[in-house]
């Protein structure tokens, strides 16, 4: 649709179109002509929805903070899951993973060669382990998702480099988010950095839209891609959660249907935030 330059903008700002959305709309049209996709309207969150997701994200962050100092040698991943369940319920939330597509626990705990979706069990954490704890929370119907790495005692230099690289990749991804620009920017920023450090980026799993449901569109890939993705628009909310492998990026899912491991037995690390696209970049909601 063509809006007259001198008529009021479609957005309801009360300004003339030529003083409001005209430039942004022309950027979007240009990207569309180049083959990029424009996200459907329902992926742009309203002010009220953003307020709800924001509260949920604060709870998710608080859960991760609560675990700080508790995750150490000798505890089991089941214990972590118990603390997360208790704290979430006590604060009025509900763990999003619990019973999601028959997932049996509140938390994902992915140890050493586990890339993601590790199911908490009686495994005892030992000196030298690296473990990702992934927290997803529902609060008043709004979803948020974040994860961090925890290291147990002294770990190898390579393990520390991998953990640091994965964290750096997360922030490189966050900083690459620009409104009215394609989603491909994220992976195009992350993968060269991971490769330069001698590591690889998992391709089979990525970030995802989130907020009204646990996993919404778009799929957020963390690897380089010349393919035309979706354009990011202010009000979109999604996760960035690069999984970085020591060796090959290849994955294998175990018979439990969830636990995803590296095919070569190498270590894997991951950090995750839920972010909101703004008029200038990305705001991290889970920090
Ligand atoms: N939190 C995970 C993610 O970041 C999703 C876990 S799905 C579950 O995508 F059901 F396994 F918890
Ligand atoms: Co996620």
GROMACS .gro file of C-alpha atoms and ligand atoms in nm:
model
  300
    1UNK     CA    1   0.000   0.000   0.000
    2UNK     CA    2   0.129   0.348  -0.084
    3UNK     CA    3   0.068   0.614   0.178
    4UNK     CA    4   0.050   0.975   0.076
    5UNK     CA    5   0.350   1.168   0.211
    6UNK     CA    6   0.129   1.441   0.349
    7UNK     CA    7  -0.139   1.222   0.508
    8UNK     CA    8  -0.119   1.105   0.868
    9UNK     CA    9   0.109   0.806   0.928
   10UNK     CA   10  -0.058   0.466   0.948
   11UNK     CA   11   0.102   0.401   1.288
   12UNK     CA   12  -0.128   0.636   1.478
   13UNK     CA   13   0.148   0.874   1.590
   14UNK     CA   14  -0.051   1.174   1.463
   15UNK     CA   15   0.249   1.282   1.254
   16UNK     CA   16   0.248   1.320   0.877
   17UNK     CA   17   0.370   1.006   0.700
   18UNK     CA   18   0.669   1.193   0.555
   19UNK     CA   19   0.784   1.282   0.909
   20UNK     CA   20   0.718   0.937   1.054
   21UNK     CA   21   0.745   0.584   0.907
   22UNK     CA   22   0.826   0.676   0.547
   23UNK     CA   23   1.200   0.603   0.569
   24UNK     CA   24   1.157   0.280   0.765
   25UNK     CA   25   0.889   0.159   0.525
   26UNK     CA   26   1.115   0.225   0.228
   27UNK     CA   27   1.398   0.027   0.391
   28UNK     CA   28   1.154  -0.261   0.447
   29UNK     CA   29   1.032  -0.242   0.085
   30UNK     CA   30   1.388  -0.250  -0.043
   31UNK     CA   31   1.471  -0.560   0.167
   32UNK     CA   32   1.148  -0.726   0.051
   33UNK     CA   33   1.244  -0.666  -0.312
   34UNK     CA   34   1.579  -0.828  -0.239
   35UNK     CA   35   1.395  -1.139  -0.115
   36UNK     CA   36   1.403  -1.094   0.261
   37UNK     CA   37   1.087  -1.186   0.454
   38UNK     CA   38   0.879  -0.946   0.660
   39UNK     CA   39   0.765  -1.095   0.992
   40UNK     CA   40   0.391  -1.141   1.040
   41UNK     CA   41   0.217  -0.877   1.252
   42UNK     CA   42   0.155  -1.115   1.547
   43UNK     CA   43   0.530  -1.148   1.611
   44UNK     CA   44   0.545  -0.778   1.700
   45UNK     CA   45   0.463  -0.762   2.069
   46UNK     CA   46   0.235  -0.493   2.211
   47UNK     CA   47   0.339  -0.265   2.494
   48UNK     CA   48   0.134  -0.473   2.738
   49UNK     CA   49   0.284  -0.803   2.617
   50UNK     CA   50   0.636  -0.662   2.645
   51UNK     CA   51   0.565  -0.557   3.004
   52UNK     CA   52   0.454  -0.914   3.083
   53UNK     CA   53   0.753  -1.077   2.911
   54UNK     CA   54   0.982  -0.834   3.093
   55UNK     CA   55   0.853  -0.952   3.434
   56UNK     CA   56   0.890  -1.315   3.334
   57UNK     CA   57   1.246  -1.245   3.219
   58UNK     CA   58   1.337  -1.088   3.554
   59UNK     CA   59   1.220  -1.405   3.728
   60UNK     CA   60   1.429  -1.619   3.490
   61UNK     CA   61   1.734  -1.405   3.564
   62UNK     CA   62   1.668  -1.427   3.939
   63UNK     CA   63   1.649  -1.807   3.917
   64UNK     CA   64   1.993  -1.818   3.753
   65UNK     CA   65   2.129  -1.579   4.017
   66UNK     CA   66   1.983  -1.801   4.290
   67UNK     CA   67   2.185  -2.094   4.151
   68UNK     CA   68   2.511  -1.898   4.167
   69UNK     CA   69   2.727  -2.042   4.443
   70UNK     CA   70   2.503  -2.348   4.486
   71UNK     CA   71   2.633  -2.533   4.181
   72UNK     CA   72   2.951  -2.703   4.294
   73UNK     CA   73   3.129  -3.035   4.317
   74UNK     CA   74   2.921  -3.313   4.473
   75UNK     CA   75   2.571  -3.194   4.387
   76UNK     CA   76   2.348  -3.371   4.134
   77UNK     CA   77   2.170  -3.219   3.836
   78UNK     CA   78   1.844  -3.339   3.998
   79UNK     CA   79   1.921  -3.110   4.292
   80UNK     CA   80   1.955  -2.814   4.056
   81UNK     CA   81   1.619  -2.907   3.903
   82UNK     CA   82   1.459  -2.921   4.249
   83UNK     CA   83   1.591  -2.577   4.348
   84UNK     CA   84   1.465  -2.432   4.020
   85UNK     CA   85   1.118  -2.584   4.057
   86UNK     CA   86   1.082  -2.464   4.420
   87UNK     CA   87   1.205  -2.111   4.356
   88UNK     CA   88   0.993  -2.071   4.040
   89UNK     CA   89   0.673  -2.181   4.215
   90UNK     CA   90   0.747  -1.972   4.525
   91UNK     CA   91   0.774  -1.667   4.302
   92UNK     CA   92   0.443  -1.726   4.125
   93UNK     CA   93   0.586  -1.877   3.808
   94UNK     CA   94   0.588  -2.219   3.644
   95UNK     CA   95   0.883  -2.390   3.473
   96UNK     CA   96   0.811  -2.386   3.098
   97UNK     CA   97   0.995  -2.713   3.018
   98UNK     CA   98   0.794  -2.925   3.267
   99UNK     CA   99   0.568  -3.150   3.055
  100UNK     CA  100   0.646  -2.940   2.743
  101UNK     CA  101   0.623  -3.197   2.460
  102UNK     CA  102   0.655  -3.460   2.738
  103UNK     CA  103   0.985  -3.318   2.870
  104UNK     CA  104   1.002  -3.462   3.224
  105UNK     CA  105   1.183  -3.188   3.423
  106UNK     CA  106   1.184  -2.815   3.503
  107UNK     CA  107   1.536  -2.745   3.381
  108UNK     CA  108   1.780  -2.852   3.114
  109UNK     CA  109   2.126  -2.937   3.250
  110UNK     CA  110   2.377  -3.004   2.974
  111UNK     CA  111   2.707  -3.141   3.097
  112UNK     CA  112   3.042  -3.145   2.909
  113UNK     CA  113   2.973  -3.317   2.572
  114UNK     CA  114   2.597  -3.252   2.598
  115UNK     CA  115   2.503  -2.970   2.362
  116UNK     CA  116   2.152  -2.903   2.493
  117UNK     CA  117   1.835  -3.052   2.646
  118UNK     CA  118   2.024  -3.261   2.902
  119UNK     CA  119   1.769  -3.409   3.145
  120UNK     CA  120   1.852  -3.366   3.516
  121UNK     CA  121   1.924  -3.697   3.691
  122UNK     CA  122   2.142  -3.844   3.967
  123UNK     CA  123   2.466  -3.750   3.788
  124UNK     CA  124   2.706  -3.593   4.039
  125UNK     CA  125   2.901  -3.284   3.931
  126UNK     CA  126   3.277  -3.337   3.949
  127UNK     CA  127   3.581  -3.110   3.942
  128UNK     CA  128   3.660  -3.014   3.582
  129UNK     CA  129   3.297  -3.034   3.460
  130UNK     CA  130   3.129  -2.760   3.263
  131UNK     CA  131   2.749  -2.749   3.274
  132UNK     CA  132   2.487  -2.536   3.103
  133UNK     CA  133   2.177  -2.467   3.310
  134UNK     CA  134   1.886  -2.356   3.092
  135UNK     CA  135   1.591  -2.185   3.263
  136UNK     CA  136   1.261  -2.110   3.094
  137UNK     CA  137   0.979  -1.956   3.294
  138UNK     CA  138   0.608  -1.888   3.252
  139UNK     CA  139   0.482  -1.594   3.460
  140UNK     CA  140   0.125  -1.469   3.419
  141UNK     CA  141   0.116  -1.647   3.083
  142UNK     CA  142   0.437  -1.487   2.951
  143UNK     CA  143   0.747  -1.689   2.858
  144UNK     CA  144   1.118  -1.612   2.893
  145UNK     CA  145   1.433  -1.817   2.852
  146UNK     CA  146   1.800  -1.781   2.953
  147UNK     CA  147   2.096  -2.004   3.026
  148UNK     CA  148   2.447  -1.981   3.164
  149UNK     CA  149   2.751  -2.201   3.201
  150UNK     CA  150   2.874  -2.307   3.543
  151UNK     CA  151   3.222  -2.449   3.593
  152UNK     CA  152   3.313  -2.695   3.867
  153UNK     CA  153   3.644  -2.633   4.044
  154UNK     CA  154   3.946  -2.614   3.819
  155UNK     CA  155   3.871  -2.684   3.453
  156UNK     CA  156   4.106  -2.730   3.157
  157UNK     CA  157   4.231  -2.428   2.965
  158UNK     CA  158   4.044  -2.544   2.655
  159UNK     CA  159   3.720  -2.584   2.849
  160UNK     CA  160   3.759  -2.230   2.985
  161UNK     CA  161   3.829  -2.095   2.636
  162UNK     CA  162   3.517  -2.268   2.504
  163UNK     CA  163   3.299  -2.134   2.786
  164UNK     CA  164   3.436  -1.781   2.732
  165UNK     CA  165   3.397  -1.804   2.356
  166UNK     CA  166   3.033  -1.914   2.384
  167UNK     CA  167   2.960  -1.618   2.614
  168UNK     CA  168   3.134  -1.380   2.376
  169UNK     CA  169   2.934  -1.527   2.087
  170UNK     CA  170   2.610  -1.452   2.273
  171UNK     CA  171   2.702  -1.083   2.315
  172UNK     CA  172   2.833  -1.056   1.959
  173UNK     CA  173   2.495  -1.189   1.849
  174UNK     CA  174   2.305  -0.944   2.070
  175UNK     CA  175   2.510  -0.651   1.942
  176UNK     CA  176   2.452  -0.752   1.580
  177UNK     CA  177   2.075  -0.712   1.614
  178UNK     CA  178   1.962  -0.402   1.424
  179UNK     CA  179   1.601  -0.315   1.345
  180UNK     CA  180   1.506  -0.312   0.976
  181UNK     CA  181   1.799  -0.544   0.905
  182UNK     CA  182   1.789  -0.919   0.832
  183UNK     CA  183   1.818  -1.184   1.102
  184UNK     CA  184   2.118  -1.327   0.913
  185UNK     CA  185   2.334  -1.057   1.076
  186UNK     CA  186   2.334  -1.262   1.397
  187UNK     CA  187   2.493  -1.576   1.256
  188UNK     CA  188   2.712  -1.378   1.021
  189UNK     CA  189   2.864  -1.208   1.326
  190UNK     CA  190   2.887  -1.515   1.551
  191UNK     CA  191   3.030  -1.791   1.331
  192UNK     CA  192   3.348  -1.615   1.211
  193UNK     CA  193   3.433  -1.533   1.573
  194UNK     CA  194   3.382  -1.892   1.690
  195UNK     CA  195   3.579  -2.028   1.394
  196UNK     CA  196   3.870  -1.791   1.458
  197UNK     CA  197   3.888  -1.931   1.811
  198UNK     CA  198   3.909  -2.282   1.663
  199UNK     CA  199   3.554  -2.382   1.758
  200UNK     CA  200   3.236  -2.464   1.564
  201UNK     CA  201   2.875  -2.345   1.575
  202UNK     CA  202   2.588  -2.592   1.611
  203UNK     CA  203   2.349  -2.574   1.315
  204UNK     CA  204   2.063  -2.808   1.405
  205UNK     CA  205   1.946  -2.598   1.701
  206UNK     CA  206   1.903  -2.226   1.736
  207UNK     CA  207   1.723  -1.949   1.913
  208UNK     CA  208   1.352  -1.889   1.874
  209UNK     CA  209   1.081  -1.634   1.908
  210UNK     CA  210   0.933  -1.636   2.258
  211UNK     CA  211   0.683  -1.450   2.472
  212UNK     CA  212   0.327  -1.568   2.424
  213UNK     CA  213   0.443  -1.925   2.366
  214UNK     CA  214   0.762  -2.112   2.458
  215UNK     CA  215   0.888  -2.142   2.104
  216UNK     CA  216   0.759  -1.910   1.835
  217UNK     CA  217   0.893  -1.797   1.499
  218UNK     CA  218   1.147  -1.696   1.392
  219UNK     CA  219   1.416  -1.964   1.406
  220UNK     CA  220   1.735  -1.781   1.503
  221UNK     CA  221   2.035  -1.949   1.341
  222UNK     CA  222   2.381  -1.880   1.482
  223UNK     CA  223   2.581  -1.983   1.172
  224UNK     CA  224   2.668  -1.779   0.866
  225UNK     CA  225   2.410  -1.778   0.591
  226UNK     CA  226   2.372  -1.590   0.264
  227UNK     CA  227   2.011  -1.715   0.245
  228UNK     CA  228   1.743  -1.448   0.283
  229UNK     CA  229   1.600  -1.454   0.634
  230UNK     CA  230   1.340  -1.249   0.809
  231UNK     CA  231   1.381  -0.877   0.876
  232UNK     CA  232   1.397  -0.780   1.243
  233UNK     CA  233   1.142  -0.521   1.355
  234UNK     CA  234   1.106  -0.333   1.684
  235UNK     CA  235   0.880  -0.528   1.922
  236UNK     CA  236   1.003  -0.872   1.819
  237UNK     CA  237   1.121  -1.088   2.109
  238UNK     CA  238   1.344  -1.392   2.064
  239UNK     CA  239   1.630  -1.582   2.220
  240UNK     CA  240   1.993  -1.582   2.113
  241UNK     CA  241   2.162  -1.898   2.239
  242UNK     CA  242   2.466  -2.005   2.039
  243UNK     CA  243   2.589  -2.358   2.110
  244UNK     CA  244   2.964  -2.369   2.050
  245UNK     CA  245   3.149  -2.699   2.009
  246UNK     CA  246   3.513  -2.780   2.072
  247UNK     CA  247   3.527  -3.011   1.767
  248UNK     CA  248   3.264  -3.080   1.502
  249UNK     CA  249   2.930  -2.898   1.509
  250UNK     CA  250   2.749  -3.226   1.445
  251UNK     CA  251   2.481  -3.342   1.691
  252UNK     CA  252   2.324  -3.669   1.791
  253UNK     CA  253   1.999  -3.704   1.989
  254UNK     CA  254   1.994  -3.991   2.241
  255UNK     CA  255   1.714  -4.246   2.276
  256UNK     CA  256   1.541  -4.040   2.545
  257UNK     CA  257   1.439  -3.811   2.259
  258UNK     CA  258   1.599  -3.503   2.420
  259UNK     CA  259   1.962  -3.527   2.527
  260UNK     CA  260   2.170  -3.389   2.241
  261UNK     CA  261   2.542  -3.469   2.237
  262UNK     CA  262   2.840  -3.395   2.015
  263UNK     CA  263   2.905  -3.678   1.769
  264UNK     CA  264   3.280  -3.660   1.830
  265UNK     CA  265   3.263  -3.652   2.211
  266UNK     CA  266   3.405  -3.297   2.226
  267UNK     CA  267   3.287  -3.037   2.476
  268UNK     CA  268   3.000  -2.797   2.408
  269UNK     CA  269   2.910  -2.465   2.572
  270UNK     CA  270   2.615  -2.228   2.552
  271UNK     CA  271   2.488  -1.900   2.698
  272UNK     CA  272   2.143  -1.759   2.628
  273UNK     CA  273   1.940  -1.442   2.668
  274UNK     CA  274   1.589  -1.334   2.573
  275UNK     CA  275   1.610  -1.006   2.378
  276UNK     CA  276   1.369  -0.739   2.259
  277UNK     CA  277   1.432  -0.562   1.927
  278UNK     CA  278   1.421  -0.184   1.982
  279UNK     CA  279   1.445   0.116   1.747
  280UNK     CA  280   1.823   0.115   1.798
  281UNK     CA  281   1.927  -0.248   1.854
  282UNK     CA  282   1.847  -0.517   2.108
  283UNK     CA  283   1.761  -0.489   2.475
  284UNK     CA  284   1.849  -0.793   2.685
  285UNK     CA  285   1.543  -0.876   2.899
  286UNK     CA  286   1.707  -1.150   3.106
  287UNK     CA  287   1.986  -0.938   3.260
  288LIG     N1  288   1.522  -2.372   2.689
  288LIG     C1  289   1.543  -2.446   2.568
  288LIG     C2  290   1.576  -2.351   2.458
  288LIG     O1  291   1.647  -2.259   2.482
  288LIG     C3  292   1.424  -2.526   2.533
  288LIG     C4  293   1.413  -2.643   2.615
  288LIG     S1  294   1.283  -2.736   2.564
  288LIG     C5  295   1.267  -2.843   2.690
  288LIG     O2  296   1.533  -2.365   2.345
  288LIG     F1  297   1.147  -2.883   2.692
  288LIG     F2  298   1.354  -2.934   2.673
  288LIG     F3  299   1.293  -2.783   2.803
  289LIG    CO1  300   1.570  -2.100   2.419
   0.00000   0.00000   0.00000
